[in-house]
Amino acid sequence: MADTLTRAQIIEGTLDATGLSVAIVVSRFNNFITDRLLDGALDTLVRSGARAEDITVVRVPGAFEIPSAVSQVLGSRNVDAVITLGCLIKGDTIHFDLIAQEVTRSIGQLALAFEVPISFGVLTTDTLEQAIHRAGSKAGNKGGEAALAAIEQVRLFRALAADARARDAADGAGDAGE
Ligand code: INI
């Protein structure tokens, strides 16, 4: 297995955000949590090489509004990636389940429909305590993780495109020799 992996072609993204322009769509609902997620995402982007001037923060009322805002951003701006941040905390009704499912599914669909990477930093937790743990304390900062995922996907997509071009060029050179 280890030997196969040594000889296999491995394509993966780096965590270099130099020169990238990124939109962050963040919801205000539970803003004491989403503000921390935003801090984590901004900090990670800048530490990874992005310029503050190349980051756009789009605020929406609640998690439910995130997918439609992502769609608008991608239709109107030239960005390399979109980071989505929100916080859904389970209540006593099925409201949470309905919104959580819809938001997750819609962001996934957008990620497939657009060629721009979209990362998922929407917390869906049973309790406020769990959300706090994921917004910069015990369980890290999911905003920062979503930023890293977005950067890596941009670099991966570019590496895949470069690999495809190199293989096309090699095929063309082979054809010319025939
Ligand atoms: N929005 C959230 O972002 N998190 C929640 O926990 C939440 N709860 O529990 O209701 C929530 N509801 C609002 C929703 O996202 C929409 O903004 C609202 O329904 C208006 O469309």
mmCIF file with all atom_site columns, N, CA and C in Angstrom, residues 76-123:
data_model
loop_
_atom_site.group_PDB
_atom_site.id
_atom_site.type_symbol
_atom_site.label_atom_id
_atom_site.label_alt_id
_atom_site.label_comp_id
_atom_site.label_asym_id
_atom_site.label_entity_id
_atom_site.label_seq_id
_atom_site.pdbx_PDB_ins_code
_atom_site.Cartn_x
_atom_site.Cartn_y
_atom_site.Cartn_z
_atom_site.occupancy
_atom_site.B_iso_or_equiv
_atom_site.pdbx_formal_charge
_atom_site.auth_seq_id
_atom_site.auth_comp_id
_atom_site.auth_asym_id
_atom_site.auth_atom_id
_atom_site.pdbx_PDB_model_num
ATOM 1   N N  . SER A 1 76  ? -22.505 37.989 -9.471  1.00 0.00 ? 76  SER A N  1
ATOM 2   C CA . SER A 1 76  ? -22.205 39.410 -9.639  1.00 0.00 ? 76  SER A CA 1
ATOM 3   C C  . SER A 1 76  ? -20.753 39.791 -9.363  1.00 0.00 ? 76  SER A C  1
ATOM 4   N N  . ARG A 1 77  ? -19.969 38.887 -8.803  1.00 0.00 ? 77  ARG A N  1
ATOM 5   C CA . ARG A 1 77  ? -18.579 39.247 -8.477  1.00 0.00 ? 77  ARG A CA 1
ATOM 6   C C  . ARG A 1 77  ? -17.634 38.151 -8.926  1.00 0.00 ? 77  ARG A C  1
ATOM 7   N N  . ASN A 1 78  ? -16.417 38.597 -9.223  1.00 0.00 ? 78  ASN A N  1
ATOM 8   C CA . ASN A 1 78  ? -15.387 37.644 -9.609  1.00 0.00 ? 78  ASN A CA 1
ATOM 9   C C  . ASN A 1 78  ? -14.590 37.231 -8.374  1.00 0.00 ? 78  ASN A C  1
ATOM 10  N N  . VAL A 1 79  ? -14.985 36.182 -7.711  1.00 0.00 ? 79  VAL A N  1
ATOM 11  C CA . VAL A 1 79  ? -14.221 35.760 -6.529  1.00 0.00 ? 79  VAL A CA 1
ATOM 12  C C  . VAL A 1 79  ? -13.645 34.365 -6.768  1.00 0.00 ? 79  VAL A C  1
ATOM 13  N N  . ASP A 1 80  ? -12.556 34.069 -6.070  1.00 0.00 ? 80  ASP A N  1
ATOM 14  C CA . ASP A 1 80  ? -11.922 32.753 -6.224  1.00 0.00 ? 80  ASP A CA 1
ATOM 15  C C  . ASP A 1 80  ? -12.587 31.707 -5.342  1.00 0.00 ? 80  ASP A C  1
ATOM 16  N N  . ALA A 1 81  ? -13.220 32.140 -4.259  1.00 0.00 ? 81  ALA A N  1
ATOM 17  C CA . ALA A 1 81  ? -13.862 31.186 -3.349  1.00 0.00 ? 81  ALA A CA 1
ATOM 18  C C  . ALA A 1 81  ? -14.893 31.901 -2.487  1.00 0.00 ? 81  ALA A C  1
ATOM 19  N N  . VAL A 1 82  ? -15.835 31.135 -1.968  1.00 0.00 ? 82  VAL A N  1
ATOM 20  C CA . VAL A 1 82  ? -16.816 31.680 -1.026  1.00 0.00 ? 82  VAL A CA 1
ATOM 21  C C  . VAL A 1 82  ? -16.777 30.822 0.249   1.00 0.00 ? 82  VAL A C  1
ATOM 22  N N  . ILE A 1 83  ? -16.771 31.501 1.371   1.00 0.00 ? 83  ILE A N  1
ATOM 23  C CA . ILE A 1 83  ? -16.809 30.818 2.676   1.00 0.00 ? 83  ILE A CA 1
ATOM 24  C C  . ILE A 1 83  ? -18.173 31.121 3.293   1.00 0.00 ? 83  ILE A C  1
ATOM 25  N N  . THR A 1 84  ? -18.896 30.115 3.702   1.00 0.00 ? 84  THR A N  1
ATOM 26  C CA . THR A 1 84  ? -20.195 30.349 4.338   1.00 0.00 ? 84  THR A CA 1
ATOM 27  C C  . THR A 1 84  ? -20.065 30.116 5.846   1.00 0.00 ? 84  THR A C  1
ATOM 28  N N  . LEU A 1 85  ? -20.620 31.048 6.618   1.00 0.00 ? 85  LEU A N  1
ATOM 29  C CA . LEU A 1 85  ? -20.540 30.952 8.082   1.00 0.00 ? 85  LEU A CA 1
ATOM 30  C C  . LEU A 1 85  ? -21.910 31.211 8.695   1.00 0.00 ? 85  LEU A C  1
ATOM 31  N N  . GLY A 1 86  ? -22.322 30.367 9.599   1.00 0.00 ? 86  GLY A N  1
ATOM 32  C CA . GLY A 1 86  ? -23.598 30.558 10.276  1.00 0.00 ? 86  GLY A CA 1
ATOM 33  C C  . GLY A 1 86  ? -23.647 29.685 11.519  1.00 0.00 ? 86  GLY A C  1
ATOM 34  N N  . CYS A 1 87  ? -24.731 29.823 12.255  1.00 0.00 ? 87  CYS A N  1
ATOM 35  C CA . CYS A 1 87  ? -24.862 29.039 13.486  1.00 0.00 ? 87  CYS A CA 1
ATOM 36  C C  . CYS A 1 87  ? -26.334 28.683 13.728  1.00 0.00 ? 87  CYS A C  1
ATOM 37  N N  . LEU A 1 88  ? -26.639 27.419 13.584  1.00 0.00 ? 88  LEU A N  1
ATOM 38  C CA . LEU A 1 88  ? -27.984 26.914 13.862  1.00 0.00 ? 88  LEU A CA 1
ATOM 39  C C  . LEU A 1 88  ? -27.922 26.104 15.146  1.00 0.00 ? 88  LEU A C  1
ATOM 40  N N  . ILE A 1 89  ? -28.730 26.500 16.132  1.00 0.00 ? 89  ILE A N  1
ATOM 41  C CA . ILE A 1 89  ? -28.746 25.784 17.410  1.00 0.00 ? 89  ILE A CA 1
ATOM 42  C C  . ILE A 1 89  ? -30.126 25.168 17.590  1.00 0.00 ? 89  ILE A C  1
ATOM 43  N N  . LYS A 1 90  ? -30.142 23.891 17.889  1.00 0.00 ? 90  LYS A N  1
ATOM 44  C CA . LYS A 1 90  ? -31.394 23.137 17.973  1.00 0.00 ? 90  LYS A CA 1
ATOM 45  C C  . LYS A 1 90  ? -32.320 23.709 19.047  1.00 0.00 ? 90  LYS A C  1
ATOM 46  N N  . GLY A 1 91  ? -33.579 23.872 18.696  1.00 0.00 ? 91  GLY A N  1
ATOM 47  C CA . GLY A 1 91  ? -34.565 24.316 19.684  1.00 0.00 ? 91  GLY A CA 1
ATOM 48  C C  . GLY A 1 91  ? -35.557 23.196 19.962  1.00 0.00 ? 91  GLY A C  1
ATOM 49  N N  . ASP A 1 92  ? -36.740 23.569 20.420  1.00 0.00 ? 92  ASP A N  1
ATOM 50  C CA . ASP A 1 92  ? -37.743 22.566 20.775  1.00 0.00 ? 92  ASP A CA 1
ATOM 51  C C  . ASP A 1 92  ? -38.640 22.176 19.602  1.00 0.00 ? 92  ASP A C  1
ATOM 52  N N  . THR A 1 93  ? -38.500 22.881 18.481  1.00 0.00 ? 93  THR A N  1
ATOM 53  C CA . THR A 1 93  ? -39.360 22.590 17.330  1.00 0.00 ? 93  THR A CA 1
ATOM 54  C C  . THR A 1 93  ? -38.537 21.982 16.197  1.00 0.00 ? 93  THR A C  1
ATOM 55  N N  . ILE A 1 94  ? -39.234 21.649 15.089  1.00 0.00 ? 94  ILE A N  1
ATOM 56  C CA . ILE A 1 94  ? -38.484 21.063 13.970  1.00 0.00 ? 94  ILE A CA 1
ATOM 57  C C  . ILE A 1 94  ? -37.892 22.153 13.060  1.00 0.00 ? 94  ILE A C  1
ATOM 58  N N  . HIS A 1 95  ? -38.074 23.428 13.455  1.00 0.00 ? 95  HIS A N  1
ATOM 59  C CA . HIS A 1 95  ? -37.549 24.551 12.681  1.00 0.00 ? 95  HIS A CA 1
ATOM 60  C C  . HIS A 1 95  ? -36.070 24.332 12.341  1.00 0.00 ? 95  HIS A C  1
ATOM 61  N N  . PHE A 1 96  ? -35.286 24.004 13.381  1.00 0.00 ? 96  PHE A N  1
ATOM 62  C CA . PHE A 1 96  ? -33.842 23.787 13.220  1.00 0.00 ? 96  PHE A CA 1
ATOM 63  C C  . PHE A 1 96  ? -33.569 22.738 12.153  1.00 0.00 ? 96  PHE A C  1
ATOM 64  N N  . ASP A 1 97  ? -34.245 21.584 12.273  1.00 0.00 ? 97  ASP A N  1
ATOM 65  C CA . ASP A 1 97  ? -33.974 20.474 11.338  1.00 0.00 ? 97  ASP A CA 1
ATOM 66  C C  . ASP A 1 97  ? -34.281 20.895 9.905   1.00 0.00 ? 97  ASP A C  1
ATOM 67  N N  . LEU A 1 98  ? -35.407 21.583 9.732   1.00 0.00 ? 98  LEU A N  1
ATOM 68  C CA . LEU A 1 98  ? -35.797 21.988 8.376   1.00 0.00 ? 98  LEU A CA 1
ATOM 69  C C  . LEU A 1 98  ? -34.773 22.955 7.788   1.00 0.00 ? 98  LEU A C  1
ATOM 70  N N  . ILE A 1 99  ? -34.396 23.958 8.571   1.00 0.00 ? 99  ILE A N  1
ATOM 71  C CA . ILE A 1 99  ? -33.435 24.948 8.053   1.00 0.00 ? 99  ILE A CA 1
ATOM 72  C C  . ILE A 1 99  ? -32.063 24.295 7.847   1.00 0.00 ? 99  ILE A C  1
ATOM 73  N N  . ALA A 1 100 ? -31.628 23.499 8.820   1.00 0.00 ? 100 ALA A N  1
ATOM 74  C CA . ALA A 1 100 ? -30.295 22.883 8.716   1.00 0.00 ? 100 ALA A CA 1
ATOM 75  C C  . ALA A 1 100 ? -30.195 22.029 7.451   1.00 0.00 ? 100 ALA A C  1
ATOM 76  N N  . GLN A 1 101 ? -31.227 21.222 7.204   1.00 0.00 ? 101 GLN A N  1
ATOM 77  C CA . GLN A 1 101 ? -31.203 20.352 6.018   1.00 0.00 ? 101 GLN A CA 1
ATOM 78  C C  . GLN A 1 101 ? -31.195 21.171 4.732   1.00 0.00 ? 101 GLN A C  1
ATOM 79  N N  . GLU A 1 102 ? -32.053 22.192 4.704   1.00 0.00 ? 102 GLU A N  1
ATOM 80  C CA . GLU A 1 102 ? -32.184 22.999 3.490   1.00 0.00 ? 102 GLU A CA 1
ATOM 81  C C  . GLU A 1 102 ? -30.892 23.772 3.199   1.00 0.00 ? 102 GLU A C  1
ATOM 82  N N  . VAL A 1 103 ? -30.323 24.357 4.236   1.00 0.00 ? 103 VAL A N  1
ATOM 83  C CA . VAL A 1 103 ? -29.109 25.152 4.054   1.00 0.00 ? 103 VAL A CA 1
ATOM 84  C C  . VAL A 1 103 ? -27.954 24.260 3.602   1.00 0.00 ? 103 VAL A C  1
ATOM 85  N N  . THR A 1 104 ? -27.805 23.121 4.253   1.00 0.00 ? 104 THR A N  1
ATOM 86  C CA . THR A 1 104 ? -26.713 22.206 3.906   1.00 0.00 ? 104 THR A CA 1
ATOM 87  C C  . THR A 1 104 ? -26.859 21.715 2.467   1.00 0.00 ? 104 THR A C  1
ATOM 88  N N  . ARG A 1 105 ? -28.071 21.300 2.128   1.00 0.00 ? 105 ARG A N  1
ATOM 89  C CA . ARG A 1 105 ? -28.322 20.774 0.780   1.00 0.00 ? 105 ARG A CA 1
ATOM 90  C C  . ARG A 1 105 ? -28.095 21.863 -0.276  1.00 0.00 ? 105 ARG A C  1
ATOM 91  N N  . SER A 1 106 ? -28.604 23.065 -0.009  1.00 0.00 ? 106 SER A N  1
ATOM 92  C CA . SER A 1 106 ? -28.489 24.147 -0.998  1.00 0.00 ? 106 SER A CA 1
ATOM 93  C C  . SER A 1 106 ? -27.035 24.579 -1.201  1.00 0.00 ? 106 SER A C  1
ATOM 94  N N  . ILE A 1 107 ? -26.276 24.661 -0.120  1.00 0.00 ? 107 ILE A N  1
ATOM 95  C CA . ILE A 1 107 ? -24.865 25.051 -0.273  1.00 0.00 ? 107 ILE A CA 1
ATOM 96  C C  . ILE A 1 107 ? -24.117 23.953 -1.045  1.00 0.00 ? 107 ILE A C  1
ATOM 97  N N  . GLY A 1 108 ? -24.449 22.702 -0.757  1.00 0.00 ? 108 GLY A N  1
ATOM 98  C CA . GLY A 1 108 ? -23.840 21.598 -1.510  1.00 0.00 ? 108 GLY A CA 1
ATOM 99  C C  . GLY A 1 108 ? -24.167 21.676 -2.991  1.00 0.00 ? 108 GLY A C  1
ATOM 100 N N  . GLN A 1 109 ? -25.412 21.993 -3.302  1.00 0.00 ? 109 GLN A N  1
ATOM 101 C CA . GLN A 1 109 ? -25.822 22.103 -4.712  1.00 0.00 ? 109 GLN A CA 1
ATOM 102 C C  . GLN A 1 109 ? -25.096 23.250 -5.404  1.00 0.00 ? 109 GLN A C  1
ATOM 103 N N  . LEU A 1 110 ? -24.975 24.383 -4.701  1.00 0.00 ? 110 LEU A N  1
ATOM 104 C CA . LEU A 1 110 ? -24.265 25.530 -5.287  1.00 0.00 ? 110 LEU A CA 1
ATOM 105 C C  . LEU A 1 110 ? -22.804 25.169 -5.549  1.00 0.00 ? 110 LEU A C  1
ATOM 106 N N  . ALA A 1 111 ? -22.211 24.425 -4.613  1.00 0.00 ? 111 ALA A N  1
ATOM 107 C CA . ALA A 1 111 ? -20.806 24.042 -4.765  1.00 0.00 ? 111 ALA A CA 1
ATOM 108 C C  . ALA A 1 111 ? -20.613 23.176 -6.012  1.00 0.00 ? 111 ALA A C  1
ATOM 109 N N  . LEU A 1 112 ? -21.636 22.384 -6.347  1.00 0.00 ? 112 LEU A N  1
ATOM 110 C CA . LEU A 1 112 ? -21.535 21.549 -7.550  1.00 0.00 ? 112 LEU A CA 1
ATOM 111 C C  . LEU A 1 112 ? -21.864 22.348 -8.813  1.00 0.00 ? 112 LEU A C  1
ATOM 112 N N  . ALA A 1 113 ? -22.774 23.304 -8.684  1.00 0.00 ? 113 ALA A N  1
ATOM 113 C CA . ALA A 1 113 ? -23.228 24.045 -9.870  1.00 0.00 ? 113 ALA A CA 1
ATOM 114 C C  . ALA A 1 113 ? -22.206 25.085 -10.323 1.00 0.00 ? 113 ALA A C  1
ATOM 115 N N  . PHE A 1 114 ? -21.475 25.676 -9.381  1.00 0.00 ? 114 PHE A N  1
ATOM 116 C CA . PHE A 1 114 ? -20.494 26.703 -9.749  1.00 0.00 ? 114 PHE A CA 1
ATOM 117 C C  . PHE A 1 114 ? -19.098 26.089 -9.723  1.00 0.00 ? 114 PHE A C  1
ATOM 118 N N  . GLU A 1 115 ? -18.216 26.660 -10.533 1.00 0.00 ? 115 GLU A N  1
ATOM 119 C CA . GLU A 1 115 ? -16.847 26.135 -10.553 1.00 0.00 ? 115 GLU A CA 1
ATOM 120 C C  . GLU A 1 115 ? -16.001 26.743 -9.446  1.00 0.00 ? 115 GLU A C  1
ATOM 121 N N  . VAL A 1 116 ? -16.605 27.640 -8.679  1.00 0.00 ? 116 VAL A N  1
ATOM 122 C CA . VAL A 1 116 ? -15.884 28.313 -7.596  1.00 0.00 ? 116 VAL A CA 1
ATOM 123 C C  . VAL A 1 116 ? -16.061 27.507 -6.303  1.00 0.00 ? 116 VAL A C  1
ATOM 124 N N  . PRO A 1 117 ? -14.969 27.213 -5.602  1.00 0.00 ? 117 PRO A N  1
ATOM 125 C CA . PRO A 1 117 ? -15.116 26.473 -4.349  1.00 0.00 ? 117 PRO A CA 1
ATOM 126 C C  . PRO A 1 117 ? -15.963 27.227 -3.313  1.00 0.00 ? 117 PRO A C  1
ATOM 127 N N  . ILE A 1 118 ? -16.842 26.510 -2.646  1.00 0.00 ? 118 ILE A N  1
ATOM 128 C CA . ILE A 1 118 ? -17.669 27.086 -1.577  1.00 0.00 ? 118 ILE A CA 1
ATOM 129 C C  . ILE A 1 118 ? -17.448 26.201 -0.354  1.00 0.00 ? 118 ILE A C  1
ATOM 130 N N  . SER A 1 119 ? -16.980 26.781 0.737   1.00 0.00 ? 119 SER A N  1
ATOM 131 C CA . SER A 1 119 ? -16.770 25.944 1.921   1.00 0.00 ? 119 SER A CA 1
ATOM 132 C C  . SER A 1 119 ? -17.901 26.153 2.927   1.00 0.00 ? 119 SER A C  1
ATOM 133 N N  . PHE A 1 120 ? -18.043 25.186 3.801   1.00 0.00 ? 120 PHE A N  1
ATOM 134 C CA . PHE A 1 120 ? -19.195 25.110 4.692   1.00 0.00 ? 120 PHE A CA 1
ATOM 135 C C  . PHE A 1 120 ? -18.767 25.335 6.141   1.00 0.00 ? 120 PHE A C  1
ATOM 136 N N  . GLY A 1 121 ? -19.055 26.522 6.652   1.00 0.00 ? 121 GLY A N  1
ATOM 137 C CA . GLY A 1 121 ? -18.727 26.816 8.049   1.00 0.00 ? 121 GLY A CA 1
ATOM 138 C C  . GLY A 1 121 ? -19.979 27.160 8.830   1.00 0.00 ? 121 GLY A C  1
ATOM 139 N N  . VAL A 1 122 ? -21.051 26.417 8.531   1.00 0.00 ? 122 VAL A N  1
ATOM 140 C CA . VAL A 1 122 ? -22.320 26.641 9.244   1.00 0.00 ? 122 VAL A CA 1
ATOM 141 C C  . VAL A 1 122 ? -22.415 25.617 10.374  1.00 0.00 ? 122 VAL A C  1
ATOM 142 N N  . LEU A 1 123 ? -22.391 26.090 11.612  1.00 0.00 ? 123 LEU A N  1
ATOM 143 C CA . LEU A 1 123 ? -22.489 25.171 12.749  1.00 0.00 ? 123 LEU A CA 1
ATOM 144 C C  . LEU A 1 123 ? -23.927 24.684 12.880  1.00 0.00 ? 123 LEU A C  1
#
